[in-house]
Short mmCIF file of C-alpha atoms in Angstrom, two decimals:
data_model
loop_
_atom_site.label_atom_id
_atom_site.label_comp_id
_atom_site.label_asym_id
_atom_site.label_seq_id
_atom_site.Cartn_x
_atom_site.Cartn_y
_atom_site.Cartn_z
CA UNK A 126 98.75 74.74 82.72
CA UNK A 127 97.51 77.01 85.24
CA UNK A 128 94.49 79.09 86.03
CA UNK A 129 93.87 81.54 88.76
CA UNK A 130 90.76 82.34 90.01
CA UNK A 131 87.95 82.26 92.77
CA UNK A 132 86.74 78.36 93.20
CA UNK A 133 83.52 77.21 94.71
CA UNK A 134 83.04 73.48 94.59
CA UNK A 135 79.65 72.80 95.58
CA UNK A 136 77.99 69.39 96.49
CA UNK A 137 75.13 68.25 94.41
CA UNK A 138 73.67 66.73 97.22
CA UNK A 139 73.60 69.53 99.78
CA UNK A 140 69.51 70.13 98.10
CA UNK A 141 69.03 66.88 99.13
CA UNK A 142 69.61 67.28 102.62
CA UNK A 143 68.05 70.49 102.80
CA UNK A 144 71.60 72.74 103.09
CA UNK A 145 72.96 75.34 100.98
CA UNK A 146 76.24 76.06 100.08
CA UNK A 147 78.31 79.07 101.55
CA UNK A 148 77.73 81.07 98.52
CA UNK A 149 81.25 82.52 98.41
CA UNK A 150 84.61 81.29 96.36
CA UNK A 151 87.86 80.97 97.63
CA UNK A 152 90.94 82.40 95.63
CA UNK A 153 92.65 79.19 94.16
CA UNK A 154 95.30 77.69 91.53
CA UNK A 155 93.80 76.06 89.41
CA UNK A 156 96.71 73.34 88.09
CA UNK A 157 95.90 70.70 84.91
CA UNK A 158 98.11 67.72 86.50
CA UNK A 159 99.28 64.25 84.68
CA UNK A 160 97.63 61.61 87.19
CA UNK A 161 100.48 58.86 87.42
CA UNK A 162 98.75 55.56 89.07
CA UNK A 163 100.58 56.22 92.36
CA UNK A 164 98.95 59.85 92.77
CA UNK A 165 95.27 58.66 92.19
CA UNK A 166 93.06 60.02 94.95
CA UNK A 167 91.43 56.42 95.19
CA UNK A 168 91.59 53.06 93.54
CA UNK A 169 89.95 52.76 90.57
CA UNK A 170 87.68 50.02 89.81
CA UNK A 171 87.91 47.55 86.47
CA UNK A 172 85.93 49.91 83.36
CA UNK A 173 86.34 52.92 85.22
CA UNK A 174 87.98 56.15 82.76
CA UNK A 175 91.37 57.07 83.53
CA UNK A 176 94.49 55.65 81.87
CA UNK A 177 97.76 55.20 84.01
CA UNK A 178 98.54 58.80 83.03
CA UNK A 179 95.59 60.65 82.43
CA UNK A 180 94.91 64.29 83.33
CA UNK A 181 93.44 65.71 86.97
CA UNK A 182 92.19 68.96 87.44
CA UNK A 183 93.99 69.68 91.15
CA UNK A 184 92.44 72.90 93.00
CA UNK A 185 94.74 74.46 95.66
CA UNK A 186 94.21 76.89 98.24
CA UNK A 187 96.53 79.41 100.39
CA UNK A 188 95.54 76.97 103.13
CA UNK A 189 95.40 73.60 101.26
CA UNK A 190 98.73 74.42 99.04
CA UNK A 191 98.44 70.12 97.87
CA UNK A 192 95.44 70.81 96.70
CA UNK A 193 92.66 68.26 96.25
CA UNK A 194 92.28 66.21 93.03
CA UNK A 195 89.42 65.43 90.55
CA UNK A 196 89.85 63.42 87.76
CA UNK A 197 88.67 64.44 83.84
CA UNK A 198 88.67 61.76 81.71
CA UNK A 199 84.99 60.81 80.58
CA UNK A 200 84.21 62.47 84.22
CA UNK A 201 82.38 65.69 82.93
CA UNK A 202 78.55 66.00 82.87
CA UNK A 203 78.22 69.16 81.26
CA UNK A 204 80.17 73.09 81.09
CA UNK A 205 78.26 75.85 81.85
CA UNK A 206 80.36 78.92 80.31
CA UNK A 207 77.39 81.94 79.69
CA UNK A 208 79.42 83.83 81.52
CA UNK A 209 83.09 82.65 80.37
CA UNK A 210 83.42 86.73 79.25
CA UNK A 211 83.06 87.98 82.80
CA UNK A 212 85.42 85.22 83.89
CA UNK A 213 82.99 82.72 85.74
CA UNK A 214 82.27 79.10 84.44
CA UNK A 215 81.01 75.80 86.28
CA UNK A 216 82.57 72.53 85.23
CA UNK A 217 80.07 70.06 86.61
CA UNK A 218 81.35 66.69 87.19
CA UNK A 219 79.75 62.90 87.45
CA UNK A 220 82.26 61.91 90.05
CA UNK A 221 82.38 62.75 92.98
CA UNK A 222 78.84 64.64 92.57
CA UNK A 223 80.05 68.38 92.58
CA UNK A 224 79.94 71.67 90.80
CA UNK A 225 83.10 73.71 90.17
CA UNK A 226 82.33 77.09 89.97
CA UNK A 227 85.26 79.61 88.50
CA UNK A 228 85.01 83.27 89.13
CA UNK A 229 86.93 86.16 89.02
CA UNK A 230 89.48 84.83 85.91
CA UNK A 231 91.22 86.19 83.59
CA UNK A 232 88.05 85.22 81.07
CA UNK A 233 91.12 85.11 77.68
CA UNK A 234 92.84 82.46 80.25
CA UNK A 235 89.97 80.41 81.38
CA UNK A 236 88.63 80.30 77.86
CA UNK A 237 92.03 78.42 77.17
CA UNK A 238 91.94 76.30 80.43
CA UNK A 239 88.50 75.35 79.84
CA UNK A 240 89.47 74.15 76.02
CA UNK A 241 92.23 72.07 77.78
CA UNK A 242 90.30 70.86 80.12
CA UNK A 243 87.34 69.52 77.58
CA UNK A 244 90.00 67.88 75.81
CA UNK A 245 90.90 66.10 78.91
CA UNK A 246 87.51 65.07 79.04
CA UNK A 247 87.81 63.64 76.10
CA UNK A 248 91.17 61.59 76.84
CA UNK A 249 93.04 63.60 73.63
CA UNK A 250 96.58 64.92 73.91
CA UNK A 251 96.53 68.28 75.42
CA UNK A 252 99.21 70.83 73.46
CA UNK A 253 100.32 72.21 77.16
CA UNK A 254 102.58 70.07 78.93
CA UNK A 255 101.00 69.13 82.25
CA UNK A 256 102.18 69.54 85.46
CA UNK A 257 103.29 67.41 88.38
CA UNK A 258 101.35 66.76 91.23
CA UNK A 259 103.51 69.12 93.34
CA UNK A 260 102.12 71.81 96.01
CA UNK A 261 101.81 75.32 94.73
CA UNK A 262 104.06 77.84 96.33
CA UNK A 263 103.06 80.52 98.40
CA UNK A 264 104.27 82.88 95.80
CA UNK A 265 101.50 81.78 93.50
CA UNK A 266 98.60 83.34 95.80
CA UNK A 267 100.52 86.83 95.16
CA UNK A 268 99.21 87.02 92.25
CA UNK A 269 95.28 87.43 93.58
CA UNK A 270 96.33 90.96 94.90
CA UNK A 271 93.19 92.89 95.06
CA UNK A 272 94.68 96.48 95.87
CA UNK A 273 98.26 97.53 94.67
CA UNK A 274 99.82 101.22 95.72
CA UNK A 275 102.65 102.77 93.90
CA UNK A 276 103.54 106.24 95.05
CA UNK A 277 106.68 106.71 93.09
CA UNK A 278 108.06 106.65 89.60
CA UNK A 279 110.43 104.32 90.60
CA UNK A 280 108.03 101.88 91.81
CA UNK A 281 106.02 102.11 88.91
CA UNK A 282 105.81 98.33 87.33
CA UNK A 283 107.81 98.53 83.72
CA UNK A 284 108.55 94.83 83.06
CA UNK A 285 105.74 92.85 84.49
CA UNK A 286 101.81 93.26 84.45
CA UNK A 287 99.50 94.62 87.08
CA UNK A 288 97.90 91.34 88.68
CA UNK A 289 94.83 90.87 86.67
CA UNK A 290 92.51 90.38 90.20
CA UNK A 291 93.14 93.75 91.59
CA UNK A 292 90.22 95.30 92.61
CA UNK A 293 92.16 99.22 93.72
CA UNK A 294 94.68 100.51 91.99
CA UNK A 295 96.85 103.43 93.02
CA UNK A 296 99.53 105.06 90.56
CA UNK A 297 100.56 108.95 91.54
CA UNK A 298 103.29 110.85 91.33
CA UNK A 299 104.09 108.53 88.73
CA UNK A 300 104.93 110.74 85.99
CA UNK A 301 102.45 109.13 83.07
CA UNK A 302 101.34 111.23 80.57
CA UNK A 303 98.77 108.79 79.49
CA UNK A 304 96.85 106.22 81.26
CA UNK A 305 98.91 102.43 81.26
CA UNK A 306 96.62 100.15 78.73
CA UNK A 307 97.48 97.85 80.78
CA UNK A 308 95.26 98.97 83.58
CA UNK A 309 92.03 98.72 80.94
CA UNK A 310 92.74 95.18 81.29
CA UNK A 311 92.07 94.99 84.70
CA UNK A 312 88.18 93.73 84.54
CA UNK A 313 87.61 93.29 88.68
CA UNK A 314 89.13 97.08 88.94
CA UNK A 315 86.23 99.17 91.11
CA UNK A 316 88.85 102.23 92.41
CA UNK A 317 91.21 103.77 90.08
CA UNK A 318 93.31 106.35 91.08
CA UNK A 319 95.81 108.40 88.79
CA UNK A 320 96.29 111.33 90.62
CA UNK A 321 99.01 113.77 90.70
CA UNK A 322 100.36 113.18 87.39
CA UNK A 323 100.45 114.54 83.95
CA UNK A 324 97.45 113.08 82.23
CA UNK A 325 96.28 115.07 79.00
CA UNK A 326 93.48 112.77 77.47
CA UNK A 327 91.40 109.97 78.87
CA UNK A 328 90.99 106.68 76.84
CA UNK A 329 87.56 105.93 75.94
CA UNK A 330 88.10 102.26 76.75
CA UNK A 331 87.93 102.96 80.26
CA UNK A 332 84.27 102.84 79.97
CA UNK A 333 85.12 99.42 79.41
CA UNK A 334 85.83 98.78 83.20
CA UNK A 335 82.49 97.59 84.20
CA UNK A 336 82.46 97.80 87.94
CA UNK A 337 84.66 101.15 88.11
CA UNK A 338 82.97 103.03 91.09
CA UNK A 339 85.81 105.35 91.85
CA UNK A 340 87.87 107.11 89.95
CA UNK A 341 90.16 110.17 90.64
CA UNK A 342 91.98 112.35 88.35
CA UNK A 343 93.52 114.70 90.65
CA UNK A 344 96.30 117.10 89.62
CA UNK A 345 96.53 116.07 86.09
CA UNK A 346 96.24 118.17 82.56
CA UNK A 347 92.85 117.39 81.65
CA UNK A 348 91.52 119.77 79.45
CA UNK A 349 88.24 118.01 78.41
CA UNK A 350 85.83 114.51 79.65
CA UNK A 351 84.61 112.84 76.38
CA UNK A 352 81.25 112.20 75.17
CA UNK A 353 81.93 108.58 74.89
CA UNK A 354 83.15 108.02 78.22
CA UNK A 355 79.61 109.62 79.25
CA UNK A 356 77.92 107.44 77.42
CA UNK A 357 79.80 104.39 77.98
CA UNK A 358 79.07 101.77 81.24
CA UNK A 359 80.12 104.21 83.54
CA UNK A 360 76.63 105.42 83.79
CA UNK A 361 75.95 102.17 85.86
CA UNK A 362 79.11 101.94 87.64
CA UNK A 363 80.70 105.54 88.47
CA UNK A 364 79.60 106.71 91.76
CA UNK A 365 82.93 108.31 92.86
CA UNK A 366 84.86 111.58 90.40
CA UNK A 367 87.37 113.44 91.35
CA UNK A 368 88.43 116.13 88.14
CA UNK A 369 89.69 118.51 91.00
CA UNK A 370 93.19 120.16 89.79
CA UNK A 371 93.30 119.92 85.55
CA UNK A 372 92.82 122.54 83.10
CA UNK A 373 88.79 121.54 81.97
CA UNK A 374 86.89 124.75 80.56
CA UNK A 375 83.68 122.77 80.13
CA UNK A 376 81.98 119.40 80.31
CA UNK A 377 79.77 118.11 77.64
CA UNK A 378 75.86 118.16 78.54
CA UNK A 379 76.16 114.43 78.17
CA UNK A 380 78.17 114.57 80.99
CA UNK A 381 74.54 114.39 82.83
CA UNK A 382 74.06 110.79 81.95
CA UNK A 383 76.08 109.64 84.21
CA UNK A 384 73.50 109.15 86.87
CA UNK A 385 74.76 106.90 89.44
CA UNK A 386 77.45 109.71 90.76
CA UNK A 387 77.72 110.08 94.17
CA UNK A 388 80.44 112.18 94.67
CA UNK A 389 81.53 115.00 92.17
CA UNK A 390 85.00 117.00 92.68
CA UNK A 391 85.82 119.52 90.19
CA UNK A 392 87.65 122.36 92.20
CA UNK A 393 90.57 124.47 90.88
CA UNK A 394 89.74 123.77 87.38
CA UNK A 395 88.74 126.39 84.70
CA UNK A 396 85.06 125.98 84.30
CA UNK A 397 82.86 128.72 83.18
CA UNK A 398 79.56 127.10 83.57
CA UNK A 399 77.91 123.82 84.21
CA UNK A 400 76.60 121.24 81.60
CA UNK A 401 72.56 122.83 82.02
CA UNK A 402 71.02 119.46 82.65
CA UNK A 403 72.82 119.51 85.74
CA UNK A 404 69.41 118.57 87.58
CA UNK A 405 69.76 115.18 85.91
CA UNK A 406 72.28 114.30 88.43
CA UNK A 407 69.51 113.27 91.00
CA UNK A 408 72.07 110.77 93.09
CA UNK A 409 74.57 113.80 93.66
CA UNK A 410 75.41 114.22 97.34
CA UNK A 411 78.45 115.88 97.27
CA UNK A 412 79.61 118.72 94.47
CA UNK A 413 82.84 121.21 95.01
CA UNK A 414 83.65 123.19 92.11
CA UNK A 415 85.50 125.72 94.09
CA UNK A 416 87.53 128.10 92.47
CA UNK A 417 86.32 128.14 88.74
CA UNK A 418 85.19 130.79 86.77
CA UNK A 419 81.41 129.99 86.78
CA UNK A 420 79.33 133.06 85.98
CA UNK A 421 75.53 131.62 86.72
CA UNK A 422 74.23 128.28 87.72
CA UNK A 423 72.12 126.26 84.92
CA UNK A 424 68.22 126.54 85.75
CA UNK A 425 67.51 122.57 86.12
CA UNK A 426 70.54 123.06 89.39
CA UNK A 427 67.64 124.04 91.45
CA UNK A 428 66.39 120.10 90.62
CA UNK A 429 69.88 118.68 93.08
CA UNK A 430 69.13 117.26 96.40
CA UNK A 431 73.00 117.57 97.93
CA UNK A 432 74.33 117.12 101.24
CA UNK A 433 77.63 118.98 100.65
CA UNK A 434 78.27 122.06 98.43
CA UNK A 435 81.33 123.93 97.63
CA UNK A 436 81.04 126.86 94.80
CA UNK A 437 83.64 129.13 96.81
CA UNK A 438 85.84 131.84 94.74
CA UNK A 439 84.18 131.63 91.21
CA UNK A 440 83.23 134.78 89.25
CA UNK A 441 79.29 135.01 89.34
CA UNK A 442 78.08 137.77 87.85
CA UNK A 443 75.24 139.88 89.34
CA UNK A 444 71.40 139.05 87.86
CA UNK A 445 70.73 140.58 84.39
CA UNK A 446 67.98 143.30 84.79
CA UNK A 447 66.29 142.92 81.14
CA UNK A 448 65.57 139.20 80.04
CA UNK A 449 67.06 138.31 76.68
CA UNK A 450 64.12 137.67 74.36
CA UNK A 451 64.64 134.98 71.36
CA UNK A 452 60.81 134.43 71.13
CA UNK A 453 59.81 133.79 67.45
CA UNK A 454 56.19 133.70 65.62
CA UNK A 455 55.03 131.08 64.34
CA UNK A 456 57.82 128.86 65.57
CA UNK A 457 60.04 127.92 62.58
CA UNK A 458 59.85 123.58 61.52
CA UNK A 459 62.93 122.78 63.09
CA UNK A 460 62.03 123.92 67.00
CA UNK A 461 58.04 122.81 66.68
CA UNK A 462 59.85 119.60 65.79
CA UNK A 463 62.30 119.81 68.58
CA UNK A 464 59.43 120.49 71.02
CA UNK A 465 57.27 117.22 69.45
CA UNK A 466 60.00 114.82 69.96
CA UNK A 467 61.69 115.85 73.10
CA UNK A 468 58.05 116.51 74.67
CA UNK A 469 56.98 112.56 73.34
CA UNK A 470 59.86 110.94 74.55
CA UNK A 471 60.45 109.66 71.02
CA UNK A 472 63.82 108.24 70.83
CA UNK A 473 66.34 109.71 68.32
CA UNK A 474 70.02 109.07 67.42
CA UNK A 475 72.36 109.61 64.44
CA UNK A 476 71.56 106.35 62.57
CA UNK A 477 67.92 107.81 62.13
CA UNK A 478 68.67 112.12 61.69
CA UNK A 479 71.42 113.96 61.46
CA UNK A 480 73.86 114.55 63.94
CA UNK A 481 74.10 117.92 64.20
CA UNK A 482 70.29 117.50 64.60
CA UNK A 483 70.90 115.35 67.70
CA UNK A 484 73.44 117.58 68.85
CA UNK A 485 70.84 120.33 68.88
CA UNK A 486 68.26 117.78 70.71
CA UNK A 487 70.72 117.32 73.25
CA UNK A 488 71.56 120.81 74.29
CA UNK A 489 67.47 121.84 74.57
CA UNK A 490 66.56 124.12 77.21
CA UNK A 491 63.89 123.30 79.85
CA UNK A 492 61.45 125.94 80.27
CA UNK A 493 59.92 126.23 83.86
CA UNK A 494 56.92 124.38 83.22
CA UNK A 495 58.68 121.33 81.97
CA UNK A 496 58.14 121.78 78.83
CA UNK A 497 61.43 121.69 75.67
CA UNK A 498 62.81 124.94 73.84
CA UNK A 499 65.95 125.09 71.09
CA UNK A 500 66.06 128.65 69.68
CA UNK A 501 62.69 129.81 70.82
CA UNK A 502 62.63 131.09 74.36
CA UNK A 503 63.00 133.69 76.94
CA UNK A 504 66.54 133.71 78.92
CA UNK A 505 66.45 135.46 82.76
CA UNK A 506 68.55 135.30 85.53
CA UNK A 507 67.46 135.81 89.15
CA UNK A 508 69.53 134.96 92.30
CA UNK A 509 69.17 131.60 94.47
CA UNK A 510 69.88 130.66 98.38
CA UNK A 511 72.41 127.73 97.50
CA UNK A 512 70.43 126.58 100.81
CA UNK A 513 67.44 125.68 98.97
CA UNK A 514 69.88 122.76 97.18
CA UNK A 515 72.31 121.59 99.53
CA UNK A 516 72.39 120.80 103.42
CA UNK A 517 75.74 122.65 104.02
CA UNK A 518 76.96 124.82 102.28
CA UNK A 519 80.52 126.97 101.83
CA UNK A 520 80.07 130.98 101.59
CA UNK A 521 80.20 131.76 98.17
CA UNK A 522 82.65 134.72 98.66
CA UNK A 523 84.45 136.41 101.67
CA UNK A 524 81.51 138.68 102.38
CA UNK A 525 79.62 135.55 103.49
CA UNK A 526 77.06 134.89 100.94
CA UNK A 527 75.17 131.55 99.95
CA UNK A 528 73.57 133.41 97.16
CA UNK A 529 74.53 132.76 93.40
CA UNK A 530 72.77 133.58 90.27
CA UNK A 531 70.96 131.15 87.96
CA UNK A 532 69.29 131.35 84.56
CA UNK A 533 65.78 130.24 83.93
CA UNK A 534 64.25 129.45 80.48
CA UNK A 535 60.79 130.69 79.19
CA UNK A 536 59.54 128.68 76.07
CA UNK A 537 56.90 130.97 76.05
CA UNK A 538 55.56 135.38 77.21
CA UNK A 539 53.29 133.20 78.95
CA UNK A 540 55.36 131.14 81.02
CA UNK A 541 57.23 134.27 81.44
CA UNK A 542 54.56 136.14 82.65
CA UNK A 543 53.26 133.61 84.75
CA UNK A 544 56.77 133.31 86.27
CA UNK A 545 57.65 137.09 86.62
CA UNK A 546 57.94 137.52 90.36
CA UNK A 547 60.41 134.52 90.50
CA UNK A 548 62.70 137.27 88.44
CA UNK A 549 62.44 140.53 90.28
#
């Protein structure tokens, strides 16, 4: 039985001595051995565990392919597996005085190596045959790939899996019409890239990759990003989005939750107006939406901070003269409500109201002043220097302009009045 993994044996009495350990694993095979009495590291003393063929962990390296042996019978001190999910564990053992830390498994494999290995412990048979104390082939440390390429349909992997350890994965020009579930396996994955292929939905289990940073979607036939990837772990992980090149009319406003994003590409698409919590993005350094069919900007856009702006060739429409009006008196239940919950903060979701309630809750307008408005408000568009937003940014048009219109809420005449020379 074999594991592969990152291994970190650490010496109990390094504390002792006042040293610390390097703080970094190694990528090993992990091997569960049968110990014949000619292979024992060291003579063994009379009462000592250990029958003439009991089991050995062995730990080999690329550069120590023998490996170096620890016995398991009645040698373990305690397992440490709070993590055994993530694919780290520590097997601490009474002799010699060290801690084996695991990391970066397979965490469905090292659940079953770890059961093997307390059995063992325990001197019972073990179902898997074990091995012989032979040294592991080169070939073995392929399999701790962290970055695999395929460019090709023919080089596209049919009969075997991707290794489990990579940490980038490539696959264009590959032809897939759906993303590999194979890939959602892939725990350690941090850069995904599908590009140039033909790509119609997303999975929602790729939220499930909890350390995807990167992930580009280039040149596929995306016509929509779900709510539930927005609202899966990707709002701690996803820095990196490339959308550039699909078919995607709009985003959902929970697209804005996804606050740790870096880098947003979503030229050539067919986008006629950003989610209007836009502002929300506040790590957003670089956004290209070039040649869309945006008509305004949303009025929280003025809220970005970006280095690097592209809104070239979209269709913005000149400034309304007249401001729509949708002021009502008294405000009706629903939006005095909608104004007390969103202005307290106080937390909401479809286990507690309705959902189309929560739908409505999510889509509120911000009026100028901060404050929240559903149906109750004032809507007027004035223009804005896209300089005001962004460090450099591409001429809107061919006539050289950095100008581009943007709508602004009013929850109330007053704020409208108040705010009346921003709109001539």
């Amino acid at each position: 039985m074999k594991l592969h993994c990152e291994v970190e044996v650490i010496s109990r009495y390094l504390p002792a001595l006042g040293l610390r350990n390097r703080g970094k694993g190694v990528r090993a095979v992990l091997s569960l051995c049968q110990q014949t009495p000619g292979s024992r590291p060291r003579p063994r003393l009379r009462g000592e565990p250990g029958g003439p063929h009991s089991a050995c962990l062995l730990i080999s390296t690329l550069k120590d392919k023998r490996g170096t042996r620890y016995e398991l019978k009645e040698n373990i001190e305690q397992f440490f597996t709070k993590f055994v999910d993530e694919g780290k564990a520590t097997v601490r053992l009474k002799e010699p005085l060290v801690d084996i830390c695991l990391s970066k498994a397979n965490s469905s494999s090292l659940k079953s190596f770890l059961s093997a290995v307390r059995l063992a412990h325990r001197g019972c048979d073990i179902e898997t045959p074990l091995l012989t104390l032979t040294p592991v082939k080169t070939s073995e440390f392929e399999k701790f790939k962290t970055k695999m390429v395929i460019t090709s349909k023919k080089d596209y992997p049919l009969s075997k899996n991707f290794p489990y350890s990579l940490e980038h994965l490539q696959a264009s020009y590959c032809g897939l019409v759906r993303v590999d579930m194979r890939m959602l396996c892939l725990k350690n994955l941090r850069r995904l890239d599908l590009s140039h292929n033909h790509i119609k939905k997303l999975p929602a289990t790729i939220g499930d990759l909890i350390h995807l940073q990167e992930l580009n979607l280039n040149d596929n036939h995306l016509e929509s990003f779900s709510v539930a990837l927005c609202q899966s772990t990707l709002q701690q992980s996803l820095r990196s989005l490339d959308l550039s090149k699909n078919k995607i009319k709009a985003l959902p406003v929970q697209f804005c939750q996804l606050r740790e994003l870096t880098d947003l590409k979503l030229d050539d698409n067919e986008l006629i107006q950003f989610p209007f919590k836009m502002g929300q993005l506040k790590n957003l350094r670089f956004l290209s939406a070039a040649r869309n069919k945006l008509l305004f900007l949303p009025s929280e856009f003025k809220n970005l901070s970006l280095e690097y702006l592209d809104l070239f060739g979209n269709t913005f429409e000149p400034p309304e003269v007249l401001p729509v009006i949708m002021l009502q008196t008294p405000l009706t239940l629903l939006e005095s409500s909608a104004r007390t919950v969103l202005h307290n903060r106080i937390p909401y979701d479809s286990h507690i109201i309705p959902f189309h309630l929560c739908q409505d809750l999510d889509t509120a307008k911000t009026c100028v002043c901060g404050r929240f408005c559903l149906n109750c408000f004032i809507q007027g568009t004035t223009t804005m220097n896209l300089h005001s937003v962004a460090h450099t940014v591409v001429l809107v048009d061919n006539m050289g302009g950095t100008e581009a219109p943007i709508i602004s809420y009013f929850c109330s005449l007053a704020c409208y009045v108040n705010s009346s020379d921003m709109l001539k």
